[in-house]
mmCIF file with all atom_site columns, C-alpha atoms in Angstrom:
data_model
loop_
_atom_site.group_PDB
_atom_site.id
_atom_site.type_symbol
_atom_site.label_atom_id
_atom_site.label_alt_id
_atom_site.label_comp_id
_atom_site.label_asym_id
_atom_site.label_entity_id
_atom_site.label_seq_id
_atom_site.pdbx_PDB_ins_code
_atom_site.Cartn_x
_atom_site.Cartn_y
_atom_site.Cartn_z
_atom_site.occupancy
_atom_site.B_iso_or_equiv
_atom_site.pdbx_formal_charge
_atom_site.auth_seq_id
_atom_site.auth_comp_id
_atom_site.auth_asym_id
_atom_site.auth_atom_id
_atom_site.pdbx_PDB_model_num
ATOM 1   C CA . UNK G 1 1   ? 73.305  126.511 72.706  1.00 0.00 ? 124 UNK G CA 1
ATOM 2   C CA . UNK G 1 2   ? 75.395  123.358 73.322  1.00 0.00 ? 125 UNK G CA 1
ATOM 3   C CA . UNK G 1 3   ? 74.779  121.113 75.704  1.00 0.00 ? 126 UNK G CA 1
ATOM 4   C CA . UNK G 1 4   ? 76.729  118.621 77.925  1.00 0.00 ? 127 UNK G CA 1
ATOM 5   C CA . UNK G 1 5   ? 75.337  115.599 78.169  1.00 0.00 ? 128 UNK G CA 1
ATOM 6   C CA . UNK G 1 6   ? 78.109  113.885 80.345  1.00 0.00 ? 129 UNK G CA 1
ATOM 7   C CA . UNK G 1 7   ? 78.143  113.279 84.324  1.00 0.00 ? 130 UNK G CA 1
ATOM 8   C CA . UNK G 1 8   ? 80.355  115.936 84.777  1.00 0.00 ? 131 UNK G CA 1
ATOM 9   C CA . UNK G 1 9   ? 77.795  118.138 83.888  1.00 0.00 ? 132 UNK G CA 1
ATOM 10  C CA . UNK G 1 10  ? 75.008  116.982 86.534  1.00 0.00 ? 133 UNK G CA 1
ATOM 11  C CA . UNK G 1 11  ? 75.935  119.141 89.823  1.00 0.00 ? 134 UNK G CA 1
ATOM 12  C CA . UNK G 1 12  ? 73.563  117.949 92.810  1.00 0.00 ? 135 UNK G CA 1
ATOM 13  C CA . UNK G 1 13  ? 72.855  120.458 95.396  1.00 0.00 ? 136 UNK G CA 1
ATOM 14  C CA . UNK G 1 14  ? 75.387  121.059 98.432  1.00 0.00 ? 137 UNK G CA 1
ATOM 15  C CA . UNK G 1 15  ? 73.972  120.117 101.780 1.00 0.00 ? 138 UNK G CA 1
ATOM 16  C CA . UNK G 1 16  ? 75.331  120.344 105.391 1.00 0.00 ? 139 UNK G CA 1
ATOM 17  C CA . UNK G 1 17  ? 73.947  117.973 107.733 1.00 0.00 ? 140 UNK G CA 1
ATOM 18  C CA . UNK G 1 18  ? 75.745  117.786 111.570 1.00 0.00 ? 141 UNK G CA 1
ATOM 19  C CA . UNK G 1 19  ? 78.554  120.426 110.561 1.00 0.00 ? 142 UNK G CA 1
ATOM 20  C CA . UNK G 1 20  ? 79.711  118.143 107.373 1.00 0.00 ? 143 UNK G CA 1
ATOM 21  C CA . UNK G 1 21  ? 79.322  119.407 104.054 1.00 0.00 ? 144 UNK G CA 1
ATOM 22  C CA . UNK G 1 22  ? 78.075  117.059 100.731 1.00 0.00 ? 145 UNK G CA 1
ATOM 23  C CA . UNK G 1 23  ? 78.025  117.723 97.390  1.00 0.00 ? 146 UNK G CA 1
ATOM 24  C CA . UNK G 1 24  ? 74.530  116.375 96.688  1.00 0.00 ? 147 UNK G CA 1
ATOM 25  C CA . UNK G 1 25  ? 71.427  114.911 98.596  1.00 0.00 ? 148 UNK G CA 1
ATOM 26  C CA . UNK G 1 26  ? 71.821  111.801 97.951  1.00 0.00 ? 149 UNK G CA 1
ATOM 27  C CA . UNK G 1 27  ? 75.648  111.483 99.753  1.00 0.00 ? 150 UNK G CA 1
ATOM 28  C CA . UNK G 1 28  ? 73.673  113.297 102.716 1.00 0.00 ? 151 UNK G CA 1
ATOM 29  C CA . UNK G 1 29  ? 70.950  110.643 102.419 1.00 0.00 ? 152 UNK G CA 1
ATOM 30  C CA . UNK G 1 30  ? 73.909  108.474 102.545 1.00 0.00 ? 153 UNK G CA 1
ATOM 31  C CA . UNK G 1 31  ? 75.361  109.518 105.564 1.00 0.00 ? 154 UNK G CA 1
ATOM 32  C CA . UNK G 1 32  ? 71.942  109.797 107.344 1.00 0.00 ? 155 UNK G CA 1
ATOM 33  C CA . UNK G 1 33  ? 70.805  106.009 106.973 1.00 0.00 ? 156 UNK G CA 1
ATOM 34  C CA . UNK G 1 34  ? 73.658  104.184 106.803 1.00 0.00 ? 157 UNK G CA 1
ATOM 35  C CA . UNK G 1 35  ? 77.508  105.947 107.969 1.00 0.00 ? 158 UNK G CA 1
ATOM 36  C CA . UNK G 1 36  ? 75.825  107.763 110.870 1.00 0.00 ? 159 UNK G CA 1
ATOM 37  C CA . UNK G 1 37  ? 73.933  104.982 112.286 1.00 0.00 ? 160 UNK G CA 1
ATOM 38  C CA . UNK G 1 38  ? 76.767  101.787 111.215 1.00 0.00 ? 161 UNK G CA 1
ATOM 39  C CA . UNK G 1 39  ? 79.908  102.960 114.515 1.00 0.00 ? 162 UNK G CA 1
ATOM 40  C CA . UNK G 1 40  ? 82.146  102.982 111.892 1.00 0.00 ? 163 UNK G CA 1
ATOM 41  C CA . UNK G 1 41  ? 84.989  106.093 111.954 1.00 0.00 ? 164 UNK G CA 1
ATOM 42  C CA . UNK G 1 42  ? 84.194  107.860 108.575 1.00 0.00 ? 165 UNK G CA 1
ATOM 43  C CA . UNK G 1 43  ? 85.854  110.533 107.045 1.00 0.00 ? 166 UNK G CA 1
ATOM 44  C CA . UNK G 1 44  ? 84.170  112.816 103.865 1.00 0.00 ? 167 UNK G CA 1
ATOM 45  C CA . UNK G 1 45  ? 85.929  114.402 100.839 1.00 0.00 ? 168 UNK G CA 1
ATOM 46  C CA . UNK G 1 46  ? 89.353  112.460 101.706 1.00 0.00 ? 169 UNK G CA 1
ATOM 47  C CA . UNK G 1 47  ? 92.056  112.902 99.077  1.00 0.00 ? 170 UNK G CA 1
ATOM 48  C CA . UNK G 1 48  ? 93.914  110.537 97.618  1.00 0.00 ? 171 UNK G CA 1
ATOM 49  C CA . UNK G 1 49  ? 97.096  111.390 95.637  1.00 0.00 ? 172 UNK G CA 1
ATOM 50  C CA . UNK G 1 50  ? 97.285  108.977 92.127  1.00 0.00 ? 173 UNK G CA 1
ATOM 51  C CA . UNK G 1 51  ? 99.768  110.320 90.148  1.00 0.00 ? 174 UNK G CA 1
ATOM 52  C CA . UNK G 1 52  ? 102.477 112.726 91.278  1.00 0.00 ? 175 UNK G CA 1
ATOM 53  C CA . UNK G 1 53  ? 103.885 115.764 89.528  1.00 0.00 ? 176 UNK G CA 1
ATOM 54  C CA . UNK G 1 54  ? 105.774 114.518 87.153  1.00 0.00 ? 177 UNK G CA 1
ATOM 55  C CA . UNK G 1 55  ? 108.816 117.090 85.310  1.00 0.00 ? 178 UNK G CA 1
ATOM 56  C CA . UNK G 1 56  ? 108.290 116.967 81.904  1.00 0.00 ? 179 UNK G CA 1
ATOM 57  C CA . UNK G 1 57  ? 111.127 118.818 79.591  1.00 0.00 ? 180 UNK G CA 1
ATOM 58  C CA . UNK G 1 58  ? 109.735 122.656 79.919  1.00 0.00 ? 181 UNK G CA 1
ATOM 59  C CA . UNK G 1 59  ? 106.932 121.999 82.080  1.00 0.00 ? 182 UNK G CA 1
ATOM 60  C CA . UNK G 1 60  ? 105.555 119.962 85.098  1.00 0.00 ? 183 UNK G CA 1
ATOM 61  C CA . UNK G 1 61  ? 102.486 117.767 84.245  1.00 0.00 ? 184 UNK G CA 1
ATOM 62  C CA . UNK G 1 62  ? 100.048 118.265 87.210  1.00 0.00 ? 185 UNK G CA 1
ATOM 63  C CA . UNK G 1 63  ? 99.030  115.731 89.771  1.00 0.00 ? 186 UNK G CA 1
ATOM 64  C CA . UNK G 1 64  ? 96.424  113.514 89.850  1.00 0.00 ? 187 UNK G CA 1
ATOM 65  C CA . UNK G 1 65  ? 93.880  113.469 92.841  1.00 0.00 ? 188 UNK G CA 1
ATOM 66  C CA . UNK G 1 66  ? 90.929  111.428 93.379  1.00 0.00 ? 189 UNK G CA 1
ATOM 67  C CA . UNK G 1 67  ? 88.582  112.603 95.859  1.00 0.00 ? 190 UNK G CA 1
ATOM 68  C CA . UNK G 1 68  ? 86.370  110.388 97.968  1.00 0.00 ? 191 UNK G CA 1
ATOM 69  C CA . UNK G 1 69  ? 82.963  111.028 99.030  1.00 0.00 ? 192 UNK G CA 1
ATOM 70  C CA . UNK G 1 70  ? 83.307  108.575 102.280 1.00 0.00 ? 193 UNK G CA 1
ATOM 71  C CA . UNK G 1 71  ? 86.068  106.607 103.858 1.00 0.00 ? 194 UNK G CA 1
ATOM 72  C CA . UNK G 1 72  ? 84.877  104.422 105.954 1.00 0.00 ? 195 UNK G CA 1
ATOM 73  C CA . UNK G 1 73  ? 88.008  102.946 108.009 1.00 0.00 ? 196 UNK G CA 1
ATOM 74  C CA . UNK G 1 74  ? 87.506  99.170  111.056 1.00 0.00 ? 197 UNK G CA 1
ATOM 75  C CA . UNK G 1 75  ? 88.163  99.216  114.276 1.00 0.00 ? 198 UNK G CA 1
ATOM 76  C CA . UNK G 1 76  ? 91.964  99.208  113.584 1.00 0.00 ? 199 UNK G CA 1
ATOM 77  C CA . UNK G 1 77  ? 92.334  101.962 111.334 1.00 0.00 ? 200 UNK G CA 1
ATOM 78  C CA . UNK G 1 78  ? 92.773  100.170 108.117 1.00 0.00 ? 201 UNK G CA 1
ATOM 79  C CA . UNK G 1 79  ? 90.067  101.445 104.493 1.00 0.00 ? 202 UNK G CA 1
ATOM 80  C CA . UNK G 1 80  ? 87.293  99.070  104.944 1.00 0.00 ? 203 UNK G CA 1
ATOM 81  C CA . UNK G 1 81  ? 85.142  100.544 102.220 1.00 0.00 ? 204 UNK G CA 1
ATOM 82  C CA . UNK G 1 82  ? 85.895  103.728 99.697  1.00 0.00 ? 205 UNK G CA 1
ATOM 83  C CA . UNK G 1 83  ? 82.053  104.923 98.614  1.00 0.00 ? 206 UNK G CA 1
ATOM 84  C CA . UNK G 1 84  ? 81.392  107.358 95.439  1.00 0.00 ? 207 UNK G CA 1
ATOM 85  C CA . UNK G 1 85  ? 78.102  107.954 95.200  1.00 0.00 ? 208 UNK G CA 1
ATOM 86  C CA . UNK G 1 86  ? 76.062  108.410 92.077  1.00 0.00 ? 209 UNK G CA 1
ATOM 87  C CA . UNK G 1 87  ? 73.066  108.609 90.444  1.00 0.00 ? 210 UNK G CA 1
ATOM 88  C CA . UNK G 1 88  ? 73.719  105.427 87.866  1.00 0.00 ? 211 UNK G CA 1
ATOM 89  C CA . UNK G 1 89  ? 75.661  102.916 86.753  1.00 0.00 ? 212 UNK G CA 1
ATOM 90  C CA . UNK G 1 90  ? 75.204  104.261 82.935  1.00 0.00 ? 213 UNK G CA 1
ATOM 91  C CA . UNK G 1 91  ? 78.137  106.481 81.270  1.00 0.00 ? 214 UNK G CA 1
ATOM 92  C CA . UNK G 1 92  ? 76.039  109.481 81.963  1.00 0.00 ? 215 UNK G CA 1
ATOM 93  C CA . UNK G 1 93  ? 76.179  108.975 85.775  1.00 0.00 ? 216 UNK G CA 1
ATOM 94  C CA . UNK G 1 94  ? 79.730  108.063 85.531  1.00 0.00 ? 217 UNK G CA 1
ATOM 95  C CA . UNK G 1 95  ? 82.238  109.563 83.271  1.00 0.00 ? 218 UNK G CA 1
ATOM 96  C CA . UNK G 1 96  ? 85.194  108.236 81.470  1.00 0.00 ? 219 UNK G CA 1
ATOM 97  C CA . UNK G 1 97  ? 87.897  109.980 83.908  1.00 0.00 ? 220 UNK G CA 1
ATOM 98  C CA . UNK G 1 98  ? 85.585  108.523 87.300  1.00 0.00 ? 221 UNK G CA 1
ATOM 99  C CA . UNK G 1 99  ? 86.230  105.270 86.180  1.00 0.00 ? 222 UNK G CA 1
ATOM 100 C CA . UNK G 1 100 ? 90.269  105.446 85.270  1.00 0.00 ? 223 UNK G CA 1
ATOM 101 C CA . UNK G 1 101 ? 90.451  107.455 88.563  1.00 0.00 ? 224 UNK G CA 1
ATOM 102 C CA . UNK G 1 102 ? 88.859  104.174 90.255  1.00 0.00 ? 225 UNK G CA 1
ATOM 103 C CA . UNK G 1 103 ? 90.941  101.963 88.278  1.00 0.00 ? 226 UNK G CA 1
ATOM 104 C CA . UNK G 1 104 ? 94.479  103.785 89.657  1.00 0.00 ? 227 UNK G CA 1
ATOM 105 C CA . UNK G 1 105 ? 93.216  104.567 92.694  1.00 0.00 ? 228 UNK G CA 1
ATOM 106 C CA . UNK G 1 106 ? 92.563  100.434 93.540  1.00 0.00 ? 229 UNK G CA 1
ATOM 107 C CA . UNK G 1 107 ? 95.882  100.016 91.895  1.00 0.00 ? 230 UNK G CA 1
ATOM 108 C CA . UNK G 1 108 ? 97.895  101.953 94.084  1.00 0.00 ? 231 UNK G CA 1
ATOM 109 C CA . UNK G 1 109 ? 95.958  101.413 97.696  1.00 0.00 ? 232 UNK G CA 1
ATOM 110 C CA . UNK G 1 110 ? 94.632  98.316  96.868  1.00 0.00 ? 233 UNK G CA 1
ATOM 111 C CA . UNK G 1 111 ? 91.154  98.649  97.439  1.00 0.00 ? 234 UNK G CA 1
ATOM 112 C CA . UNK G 1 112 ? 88.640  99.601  94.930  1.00 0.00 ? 235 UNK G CA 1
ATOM 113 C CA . UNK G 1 113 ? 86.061  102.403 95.267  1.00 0.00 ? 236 UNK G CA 1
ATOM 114 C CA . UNK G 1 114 ? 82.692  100.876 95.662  1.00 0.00 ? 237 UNK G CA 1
ATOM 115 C CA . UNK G 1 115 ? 80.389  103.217 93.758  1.00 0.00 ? 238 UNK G CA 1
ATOM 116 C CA . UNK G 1 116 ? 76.622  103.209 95.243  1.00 0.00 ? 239 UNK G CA 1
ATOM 117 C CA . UNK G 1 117 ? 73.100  103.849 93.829  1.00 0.00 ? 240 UNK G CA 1
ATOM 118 C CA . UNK G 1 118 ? 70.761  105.156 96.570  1.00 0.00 ? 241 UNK G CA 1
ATOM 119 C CA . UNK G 1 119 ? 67.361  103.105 96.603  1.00 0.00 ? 242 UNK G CA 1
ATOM 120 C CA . UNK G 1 120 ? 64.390  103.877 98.957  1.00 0.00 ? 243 UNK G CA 1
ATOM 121 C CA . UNK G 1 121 ? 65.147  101.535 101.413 1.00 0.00 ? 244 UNK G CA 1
ATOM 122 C CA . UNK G 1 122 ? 68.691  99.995  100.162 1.00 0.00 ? 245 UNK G CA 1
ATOM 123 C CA . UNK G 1 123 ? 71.189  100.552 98.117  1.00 0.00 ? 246 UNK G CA 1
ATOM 124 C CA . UNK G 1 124 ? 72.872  98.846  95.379  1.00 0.00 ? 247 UNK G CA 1
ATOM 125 C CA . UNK G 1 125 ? 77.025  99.044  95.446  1.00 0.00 ? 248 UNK G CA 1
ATOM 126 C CA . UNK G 1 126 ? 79.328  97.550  92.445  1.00 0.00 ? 249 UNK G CA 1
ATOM 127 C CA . UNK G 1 127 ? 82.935  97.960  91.688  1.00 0.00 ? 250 UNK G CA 1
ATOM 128 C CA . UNK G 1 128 ? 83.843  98.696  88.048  1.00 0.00 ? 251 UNK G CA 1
ATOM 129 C CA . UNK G 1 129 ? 86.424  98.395  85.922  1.00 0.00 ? 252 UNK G CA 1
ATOM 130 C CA . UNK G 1 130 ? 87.231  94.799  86.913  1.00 0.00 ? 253 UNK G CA 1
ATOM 131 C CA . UNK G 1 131 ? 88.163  92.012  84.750  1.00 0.00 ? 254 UNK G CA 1
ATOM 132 C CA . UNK G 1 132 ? 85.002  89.915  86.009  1.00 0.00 ? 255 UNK G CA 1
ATOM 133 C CA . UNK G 1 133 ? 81.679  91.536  85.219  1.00 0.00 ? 256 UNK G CA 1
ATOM 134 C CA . UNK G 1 134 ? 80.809  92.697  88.530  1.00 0.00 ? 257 UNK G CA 1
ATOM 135 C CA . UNK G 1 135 ? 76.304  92.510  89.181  1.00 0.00 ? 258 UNK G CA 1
ATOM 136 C CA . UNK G 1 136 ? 75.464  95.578  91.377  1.00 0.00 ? 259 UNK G CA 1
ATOM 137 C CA . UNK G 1 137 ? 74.619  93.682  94.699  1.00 0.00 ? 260 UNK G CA 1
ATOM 138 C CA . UNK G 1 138 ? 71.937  95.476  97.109  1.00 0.00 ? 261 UNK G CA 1
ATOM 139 C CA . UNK G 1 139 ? 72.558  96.364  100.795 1.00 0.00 ? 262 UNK G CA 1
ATOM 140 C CA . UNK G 1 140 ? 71.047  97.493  103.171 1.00 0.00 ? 263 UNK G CA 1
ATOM 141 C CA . UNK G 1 141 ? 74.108  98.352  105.776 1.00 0.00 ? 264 UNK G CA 1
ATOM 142 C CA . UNK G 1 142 ? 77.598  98.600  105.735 1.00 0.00 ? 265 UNK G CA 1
ATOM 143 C CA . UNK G 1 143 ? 78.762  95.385  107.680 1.00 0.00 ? 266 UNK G CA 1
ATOM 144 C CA . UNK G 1 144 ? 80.446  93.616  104.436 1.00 0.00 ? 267 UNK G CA 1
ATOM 145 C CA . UNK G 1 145 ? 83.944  93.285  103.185 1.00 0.00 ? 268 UNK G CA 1
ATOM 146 C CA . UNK G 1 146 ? 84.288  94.466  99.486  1.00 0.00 ? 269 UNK G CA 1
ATOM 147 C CA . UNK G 1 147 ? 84.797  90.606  98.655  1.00 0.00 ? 270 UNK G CA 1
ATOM 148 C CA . UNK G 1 148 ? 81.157  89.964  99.218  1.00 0.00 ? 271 UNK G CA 1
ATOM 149 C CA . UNK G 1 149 ? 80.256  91.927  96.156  1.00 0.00 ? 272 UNK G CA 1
ATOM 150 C CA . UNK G 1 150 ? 82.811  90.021  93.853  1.00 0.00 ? 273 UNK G CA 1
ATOM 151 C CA . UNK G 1 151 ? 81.394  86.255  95.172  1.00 0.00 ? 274 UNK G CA 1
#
């Protein structure tokens, strides 16, 4: 029998927590000790459009969506912080099409997902794909602009 050994394979269990629905324990863990308790308006499993259909000859080539697990937006409305949560930083926690999907996704709204690691009483929070080698940087809230993890 052939196994997959890729993150797309790893399926955490769905949990609903206050009426909102997450795809694994750890985004409800998440929510619990650090959305719920920060004031901050949030949303869960926002999309975000990255490529359009695009005509092709005979065909349409199909759109490309990323979906977030947390938007959390300031007091004004604006994206402060776009959180994926996952289980690792390694390419078995984080496939190949995550990270190009994080890549066009800052591209186009010009903020970059910040992908967290739940820790027992933190958690750490990098942003990949950059051109500097960004150090996951532990936190234990989420009063920070995405800067503070590049400096």
């Amino acid at each position: 029998m052939y196994r997959r050994t890729h993150a797309a394979s790893h399926f955490g269990k769905k949990v609903v927590i206050d009426g909102l629905k997450f795809d694994s324990m750890k985004e409800a863990s998440f929510y619990q000790l650090y959305l719920k308790p920060s004031g901050y308006q949030f949303t869960t499993q926002e999309r975000f459009t990255l490529l359009e259909t695009f005509p092709l000859e005979l065909v349409k080539l199909r759109q490309t969506v990323y979906k977030s697990d947390f938007v959390v937006y300031d007091k004004v409305g604006s994206i402060k912080h776009v959180y994926d949560v996952k289980n690792g930083y390694t390419e078995y926690a984080i496939d190949q099409k995550s990270k190009i999907k994080f890549s066009l996704f800052a591209r186009k709204y010009g903020i970059p997902v910040e992908v967290v690691v739940m820790r027992k009483n933190y958690f750490n929070v990098a942003i990949l794909g950059t051109t500097k080698k960004v150090k996951p940087v532990p936190m234990v809230n989420i009063n920070y602009d995405w800067q503070d993890i590049i400096r």
